[in-house]
Short mmCIF file of C-alpha atoms and ligand atoms in Angstrom, two decimals:
data_model
loop_
_atom_site.label_atom_id
_atom_site.label_comp_id
_atom_site.label_asym_id
_atom_site.label_seq_id
_atom_site.Cartn_x
_atom_site.Cartn_y
_atom_site.Cartn_z
CA UNK C 21 -143.02 99.53 -107.88
CA UNK C 22 -140.31 97.02 -107.06
CA UNK C 23 -137.32 96.78 -109.43
CA UNK C 24 -139.27 98.72 -112.06
CA UNK C 25 -142.19 96.32 -111.96
CA UNK C 26 -145.73 96.90 -110.78
CA UNK C 27 -146.69 94.97 -107.66
CA UNK C 28 -149.40 92.32 -107.66
CA UNK C 29 -150.94 90.75 -104.57
CA UNK C 30 -153.30 87.83 -104.26
CA UNK C 31 -154.08 85.12 -101.79
CA UNK C 32 -156.09 81.99 -101.27
CA UNK C 33 -157.43 80.28 -98.22
CA UNK C 34 -156.31 76.78 -97.40
CA UNK C 35 -159.84 75.59 -96.72
CA UNK C 36 -161.32 72.75 -98.73
CA UNK C 37 -159.68 71.03 -101.67
CA UNK C 38 -158.90 73.20 -104.68
CA UNK C 39 -161.03 72.61 -107.74
CA UNK C 40 -160.43 72.82 -111.45
CA UNK C 41 -162.25 76.17 -111.17
CA UNK C 42 -159.65 77.50 -108.72
CA UNK C 43 -156.90 76.31 -111.03
CA UNK C 44 -158.27 77.62 -114.32
CA UNK C 45 -159.83 80.74 -112.80
CA UNK C 46 -156.95 81.80 -110.56
CA UNK C 47 -153.74 79.78 -110.32
CA UNK C 48 -153.19 79.39 -114.06
CA UNK C 49 -153.60 83.15 -114.50
CA UNK C 50 -151.26 83.83 -111.61
CA UNK C 51 -148.54 81.98 -113.46
CA UNK C 52 -149.07 84.16 -116.53
CA UNK C 53 -149.22 87.36 -114.49
CA UNK C 54 -145.97 86.51 -112.77
CA UNK C 55 -144.11 87.26 -115.99
CA UNK C 56 -145.22 90.87 -115.90
CA UNK C 57 -145.57 91.79 -112.24
CA UNK C 58 -143.64 91.57 -109.01
CA UNK C 59 -145.96 89.11 -107.30
CA UNK C 60 -146.90 88.29 -103.74
CA UNK C 61 -148.98 85.14 -103.47
CA UNK C 62 -150.01 84.45 -99.93
CA UNK C 63 -151.59 81.51 -98.17
CA UNK C 64 -153.96 83.60 -96.07
CA UNK C 65 -154.14 81.56 -92.90
CA UNK C 66 -155.09 84.53 -90.69
CA UNK C 67 -158.29 84.78 -92.69
CA UNK C 68 -158.99 81.07 -92.27
CA UNK C 69 -159.52 81.22 -88.51
CA UNK C 70 -162.56 83.50 -88.93
CA UNK C 71 -164.25 80.12 -89.32
CA UNK C 72 -163.41 77.47 -86.70
CA UNK C 73 -160.61 75.18 -87.95
CA UNK C 74 -158.97 71.99 -86.81
CA UNK C 75 -155.37 73.13 -86.10
CA UNK C 76 -153.54 70.09 -87.51
CA UNK C 77 -155.76 70.08 -90.56
CA UNK C 78 -155.26 73.82 -91.19
CA UNK C 79 -151.49 73.46 -90.94
CA UNK C 80 -151.50 70.54 -93.38
CA UNK C 81 -153.76 72.25 -95.87
CA UNK C 82 -151.79 75.47 -95.73
CA UNK C 83 -148.58 73.60 -96.52
CA UNK C 84 -150.28 71.72 -99.34
CA UNK C 85 -151.62 74.95 -100.81
CA UNK C 86 -148.23 76.61 -100.67
CA UNK C 87 -146.70 73.55 -102.35
CA UNK C 88 -149.45 73.59 -104.94
CA UNK C 89 -148.69 77.22 -105.87
CA UNK C 90 -145.21 76.03 -106.82
CA UNK C 91 -146.41 72.81 -108.49
CA UNK C 92 -148.78 74.87 -110.65
CA UNK C 93 -145.78 76.68 -112.09
CA UNK C 94 -145.13 79.70 -109.88
CA UNK C 95 -141.40 80.18 -109.53
CA UNK C 96 -140.84 80.61 -105.77
CA UNK C 97 -137.67 82.61 -106.34
CA UNK C 98 -139.27 85.17 -108.67
CA UNK C 99 -142.57 85.22 -106.76
CA UNK C 100 -143.00 85.76 -103.07
CA UNK C 101 -144.97 82.70 -101.98
CA UNK C 102 -145.49 82.80 -98.23
CA UNK C 103 -147.78 82.28 -95.24
CA UNK C 104 -149.66 85.37 -94.12
CA UNK C 105 -149.11 84.34 -90.49
CA UNK C 106 -145.32 84.57 -90.95
CA UNK C 107 -145.54 88.32 -91.51
CA UNK C 108 -146.85 90.03 -88.39
CA UNK C 109 -147.26 93.26 -90.32
CA UNK C 110 -150.56 91.99 -91.72
CA UNK C 111 -152.17 91.95 -88.29
CA UNK C 112 -150.46 95.16 -87.18
CA UNK C 113 -151.58 97.14 -90.22
CA UNK C 114 -155.05 95.63 -89.97
CA UNK C 115 -155.36 97.10 -86.47
CA UNK C 116 -154.50 100.58 -87.68
CA UNK C 117 -156.84 100.28 -90.65
CA UNK C 118 -159.64 99.08 -88.36
CA UNK C 119 -159.53 102.54 -86.87
CA UNK C 120 -160.12 104.04 -90.31
CA UNK C 121 -163.01 101.78 -91.28
CA UNK C 122 -166.64 102.39 -90.39
CA UNK C 123 -169.06 99.85 -88.97
CA UNK C 124 -171.56 100.92 -91.62
CA UNK C 125 -169.15 100.06 -94.42
CA UNK C 126 -168.46 96.61 -93.03
CA UNK C 127 -172.15 96.02 -92.43
CA UNK C 128 -172.74 96.30 -96.16
CA UNK C 129 -170.34 93.49 -97.10
CA UNK C 130 -172.33 90.72 -98.75
CA UNK C 131 -169.77 88.05 -97.85
CA UNK C 132 -170.14 88.91 -94.16
CA UNK C 133 -173.90 88.56 -94.48
CA UNK C 134 -173.55 85.21 -96.27
CA UNK C 135 -170.97 83.80 -93.89
CA UNK C 136 -172.77 84.91 -90.76
CA UNK C 137 -175.93 83.25 -92.02
CA UNK C 138 -173.94 80.07 -92.65
CA UNK C 139 -172.10 80.12 -89.31
CA UNK C 140 -174.76 81.62 -87.07
CA UNK C 141 -173.16 80.08 -83.97
CA UNK C 142 -169.85 81.84 -84.54
CA UNK C 143 -170.31 85.40 -85.80
CA UNK C 144 -167.00 86.65 -84.46
CA UNK C 145 -165.46 90.10 -84.76
CA UNK C 146 -162.76 88.69 -87.06
CA UNK C 147 -165.39 87.66 -89.55
CA UNK C 148 -166.76 91.20 -89.44
CA UNK C 149 -163.36 92.87 -89.96
CA UNK C 150 -162.19 90.26 -92.50
CA UNK C 151 -162.18 92.89 -95.30
CA UNK C 152 -159.90 95.15 -93.24
CA UNK C 153 -157.33 92.38 -92.93
CA UNK C 154 -157.63 91.90 -96.66
CA UNK C 155 -157.03 95.63 -97.15
CA UNK C 156 -153.93 95.31 -94.97
CA UNK C 157 -152.66 92.39 -97.10
CA UNK C 158 -152.95 94.43 -100.24
CA UNK C 159 -151.75 97.81 -98.95
CA UNK C 160 -148.79 96.43 -97.02
CA UNK C 161 -146.99 95.67 -100.28
CA UNK C 162 -148.11 98.87 -102.04
CA UNK C 163 -149.87 96.66 -104.57
CA UNK C 164 -150.88 98.09 -107.92
CA UNK C 165 -153.09 95.22 -109.04
CA UNK C 166 -155.10 92.49 -107.37
CA UNK C 167 -156.51 89.62 -109.42
CA UNK C 168 -159.81 88.70 -107.79
CA UNK C 169 -163.03 86.96 -108.66
CA UNK C 170 -166.36 88.78 -108.64
CA UNK C 171 -167.04 87.60 -105.11
CA UNK C 172 -164.08 89.63 -103.83
CA UNK C 173 -164.66 92.84 -105.80
CA UNK C 174 -166.55 94.46 -102.95
CA UNK C 175 -163.57 93.81 -100.68
CA UNK C 176 -161.26 95.45 -103.14
CA UNK C 177 -163.59 98.44 -103.32
CA UNK C 178 -163.48 98.90 -99.53
CA UNK C 179 -159.68 98.52 -99.65
CA UNK C 180 -159.52 101.42 -102.07
CA UNK C 181 -161.86 103.50 -99.91
CA UNK C 182 -159.80 102.86 -96.77
CA UNK C 183 -156.55 103.67 -98.59
CA UNK C 184 -157.95 106.88 -100.06
CA UNK C 185 -159.31 107.94 -96.69
CA UNK C 186 -155.93 107.35 -95.05
CA UNK C 187 -154.05 109.12 -97.84
CA UNK C 188 -156.40 112.11 -97.63
CA UNK C 189 -155.40 112.59 -94.00
CA UNK C 190 -151.70 111.68 -94.04
CA UNK C 191 -150.50 112.21 -97.61
CA UNK C 192 -149.51 109.61 -100.17
CA UNK C 193 -148.88 106.61 -97.96
CA UNK C 194 -150.64 103.84 -99.89
CA UNK C 195 -150.73 102.92 -103.57
CA UNK C 196 -154.38 102.67 -104.61
CA UNK C 197 -154.84 99.15 -106.00
CA UNK C 198 -156.82 98.28 -109.11
CA UNK C 199 -158.71 95.03 -109.61
CA UNK C 200 -157.39 92.74 -112.29
CA UNK C 201 -160.30 90.89 -113.80
CA UNK C 202 -159.42 87.86 -115.87
CA UNK C 203 -160.70 87.27 -119.38
CA UNK C 204 -163.39 84.83 -120.52
CA UNK C 205 -163.32 81.24 -119.42
CA UNK C 206 -162.24 82.27 -115.97
CA UNK C 207 -165.56 81.40 -114.37
CA UNK C 208 -165.88 77.62 -114.29
CA UNK C 209 -169.32 76.33 -113.36
CA UNK C 210 -170.56 73.17 -111.62
CA UNK C 211 -170.71 70.14 -113.94
CA UNK C 212 -174.09 69.23 -112.46
CA UNK C 213 -175.75 72.65 -112.19
CA UNK C 214 -174.07 74.92 -114.73
CA UNK C 215 -175.83 78.01 -113.32
CA UNK C 216 -173.75 77.63 -110.14
CA UNK C 217 -170.04 78.29 -109.73
CA UNK C 218 -167.86 75.16 -109.33
CA UNK C 219 -167.29 75.05 -105.60
CA UNK C 220 -164.91 73.41 -103.14
CA UNK C 221 -167.83 72.59 -100.90
CA UNK C 222 -170.42 71.15 -103.30
CA UNK C 223 -172.20 68.16 -101.80
CA UNK C 224 -172.71 66.46 -105.16
CA UNK C 225 -169.51 64.48 -105.80
CA UNK C 226 -169.90 64.83 -109.57
CA UNK C 227 -170.28 68.61 -109.54
CA UNK C 228 -166.64 69.59 -109.03
CA UNK C 229 -163.39 68.31 -110.46
CA UNK C 230 -160.68 68.53 -107.83
CA UNK C 231 -157.12 69.40 -108.66
CA UNK C 232 -155.92 66.13 -107.19
CA UNK C 233 -158.57 63.90 -108.83
CA UNK C 234 -157.34 60.74 -110.55
CA UNK C 235 -157.76 60.48 -114.35
CA UNK C 236 -160.58 57.91 -114.01
CA UNK C 237 -162.56 60.18 -111.71
CA UNK C 238 -162.04 63.15 -113.99
CA UNK C 239 -163.26 61.20 -117.02
CA UNK C 240 -166.28 59.89 -115.11
CA UNK C 241 -167.26 63.37 -113.91
CA UNK C 242 -167.08 64.78 -117.42
CA UNK C 243 -169.05 61.87 -118.85
CA UNK C 244 -171.80 62.61 -116.33
CA UNK C 245 -171.70 66.37 -116.89
CA UNK C 246 -175.12 67.93 -117.44
CA UNK C 247 -175.76 69.15 -120.98
CA UNK C 248 -179.13 69.59 -122.75
CA UNK C 249 -181.30 68.00 -125.42
CA UNK C 250 -180.35 70.33 -128.26
CA UNK C 251 -177.75 67.87 -129.60
CA UNK C 252 -175.80 70.80 -130.98
CA UNK C 253 -172.38 71.99 -129.85
CA UNK C 254 -172.72 75.76 -129.70
CA UNK C 255 -171.52 78.51 -127.40
CA UNK C 256 -174.50 80.43 -126.08
CA UNK C 257 -176.50 81.43 -123.00
CA UNK C 258 -179.24 78.86 -123.45
CA UNK C 259 -176.85 75.87 -123.43
CA UNK C 260 -175.01 76.57 -120.21
CA UNK C 261 -173.72 73.03 -119.66
CA UNK C 262 -172.20 72.82 -123.12
CA UNK C 263 -170.86 76.35 -122.80
CA UNK C 264 -169.15 75.44 -119.52
CA UNK C 265 -167.51 72.40 -121.15
CA UNK C 266 -166.31 74.61 -124.00
CA UNK C 267 -165.01 77.20 -121.53
CA UNK C 268 -163.02 74.54 -119.71
CA UNK C 269 -161.67 73.21 -123.01
CA UNK C 270 -160.74 76.68 -124.28
CA UNK C 271 -159.04 77.74 -121.07
CA UNK C 272 -156.99 74.54 -120.99
CA UNK C 273 -155.97 74.88 -124.64
CA UNK C 274 -155.74 78.68 -124.80
CA UNK C 275 -158.13 78.86 -127.75
CA UNK C 276 -161.29 80.87 -128.42
CA UNK C 277 -164.86 79.49 -128.19
CA UNK C 278 -165.22 79.98 -131.97
CA UNK C 279 -162.20 77.78 -132.60
CA UNK C 280 -163.54 75.14 -130.24
CA UNK C 281 -167.02 75.14 -131.79
CA UNK C 282 -165.41 74.65 -135.20
CA UNK C 283 -163.30 71.80 -133.91
CA UNK C 284 -166.43 69.98 -132.66
CA UNK C 285 -168.53 70.69 -135.74
CA UNK C 286 -170.74 67.67 -136.49
CA UNK C 287 -169.69 65.84 -133.34
CA UNK C 288 -171.86 64.69 -130.46
CA UNK C 289 -171.88 65.48 -126.74
CA UNK C 290 -170.19 62.18 -125.88
CA UNK C 291 -167.20 63.12 -128.00
CA UNK C 292 -167.13 66.60 -126.52
CA UNK C 293 -167.14 65.24 -122.98
CA UNK C 294 -164.36 62.76 -123.70
CA UNK C 295 -162.24 65.42 -125.36
CA UNK C 296 -162.70 67.88 -122.49
CA UNK C 297 -162.00 65.16 -119.91
CA UNK C 298 -158.81 64.08 -121.68
CA UNK C 299 -157.64 67.66 -121.98
CA UNK C 300 -158.23 68.31 -118.29
CA UNK C 301 -156.35 65.12 -117.39
CA UNK C 302 -153.41 66.24 -119.53
CA UNK C 303 -153.39 69.66 -117.85
CA UNK C 304 -153.69 68.39 -114.28
CA UNK C 305 -151.37 65.36 -114.48
CA UNK C 306 -148.11 67.33 -114.58
CA UNK C 307 -149.29 69.57 -111.72
CA UNK C 308 -150.16 66.49 -109.66
CA UNK C 309 -146.86 64.74 -110.22
CA UNK C 310 -144.91 67.91 -109.50
CA UNK C 311 -146.93 68.36 -106.31
CA UNK C 312 -146.09 64.83 -105.20
CA UNK C 313 -142.42 65.33 -105.96
CA UNK C 314 -142.26 68.66 -104.09
CA UNK C 315 -144.20 67.33 -101.13
CA UNK C 316 -141.43 64.78 -100.52
CA UNK C 317 -138.71 67.44 -100.69
CA UNK C 318 -139.26 68.86 -97.23
CA UNK C 319 -135.95 70.71 -97.02
CA UNK C 320 -136.56 72.51 -100.30
CA UNK C 321 -140.05 73.68 -99.33
CA UNK C 322 -138.83 74.73 -95.88
CA UNK C 323 -136.11 76.80 -97.54
CA UNK C 324 -138.69 78.55 -99.74
CA UNK C 325 -140.90 79.25 -96.74
CA UNK C 326 -138.04 80.79 -94.80
CA UNK C 327 -136.60 82.90 -97.61
CA UNK C 328 -139.95 84.24 -98.76
CA UNK C 329 -141.13 85.08 -95.24
CA UNK C 330 -137.98 87.18 -94.89
CA UNK C 331 -138.55 88.90 -98.20
CA UNK C 332 -142.20 89.61 -97.43
CA UNK C 333 -141.33 90.88 -93.95
CA UNK C 334 -138.75 93.24 -95.34
CA UNK C 335 -141.17 94.92 -97.77
CA UNK C 336 -144.08 94.85 -95.30
CA UNK C 337 -142.06 96.46 -92.53
CA UNK C 338 -141.21 99.42 -94.76
CA UNK C 339 -144.89 100.26 -95.22
CA UNK C 340 -145.73 99.49 -91.61
CA UNK C 341 -143.07 101.83 -90.20
CA UNK C 342 -144.27 104.61 -92.46
CA UNK C 343 -147.85 104.13 -91.27
CA UNK C 344 -146.84 103.96 -87.60
CA UNK C 345 -144.96 107.21 -87.94
CA UNK C 346 -147.86 108.92 -89.70
CA UNK C 347 -150.41 108.03 -87.04
CA UNK C 348 -148.14 109.20 -84.23
CA UNK C 349 -146.49 106.13 -82.73
CA UNK C 350 -143.06 106.85 -81.24
CA UNK C 351 -139.99 105.98 -83.24
CA UNK C 352 -138.13 102.79 -82.33
CA UNK C 353 -134.81 103.33 -80.56
CA UNK C 354 -132.14 101.19 -82.19
N1 LIG H 420 -160.60 86.74 -99.28
C1 LIG H 420 -159.98 86.12 -100.40
C2 LIG H 420 -160.79 84.88 -100.79
O1 LIG H 420 -161.37 84.24 -99.94
C3 LIG H 420 -158.56 85.72 -100.11
C4 LIG H 420 -157.71 86.90 -99.84
C5 LIG H 420 -157.27 87.33 -98.63
C6 LIG H 420 -157.23 87.81 -100.82
N2 LIG H 420 -156.51 88.47 -98.80
C7 LIG H 420 -156.48 88.78 -100.10
C8 LIG H 420 -157.38 87.92 -102.20
C9 LIG H 420 -155.88 89.87 -100.75
C10 LIG H 420 -156.78 88.98 -102.85
C11 LIG H 420 -156.05 89.95 -102.14
O2 LIG H 420 -160.80 84.55 -101.96
#
């Protein structure tokens, strides 16, 4: 608890260009959650180097992502928006937690298996202990809740196991975090293969709508979106393309699928696609123009980066000192 509020932690990697799926599935919810929780939203650059990165590119993307958090509506005074690499406590706690994590546990992580298959020439130890660093992120701030997608649930599970194991030995050191799983509409699928999640790295240029896409491109991608031959706008499991379009529409407009289906009663797929495209354009345009405005205001963003790194460091150090004392490191002489 901080100032009577529960603590929330989440982070994103600055790899690839964010998609509409990242926005509707994560960022938009983060903004809502920030009303209720004391939030830490990190740009997790330590995690990014588990895959080889171009340094200049990583730095640029990380700054853009941090700016985008703010452009999407996260108040950087109320929320702690910061770079993971600016708080050394993440790496320090990760080391300690590494010593409380078993090889067997990490061997079971499906993301490690997937990523090592994909990057067979660079299966580094960081990739293997990635979930431990993630546990450190979360536990450092005594987080109560962590909004994550399904793909990260296993990492949250191991975080809880590590925290419980540590607490069982040393007493109540860590808050045990709970996953926060978003409501319907959170999972946005590819516009070309609606059985697949919309991805930053899809090779088909029409599959994903990017956060920074121009209105014309957005409209074109929706016009080409895969539907079916039913010619019936309904929300069900056998019309996945149409369902995905309705999910996008509903999430943008904060309405239910029933309401959307009613709205499109008697209309055709072309009308549906145009309506969804226009709605997405109207949701993304203000984020894009705010991003461009903020990007030019270097001094303002620098100020946010500095102030939030200090705030994050202050909270992180409290947990870190407690942990260091528990495991038997000598006290610092001041
Ligand atoms: N691994 C997460 C992802 O790729 C990002 C992340 C790092 C994260 N640390 C976290 C998410 C802590 C939630 C909490 O999506």
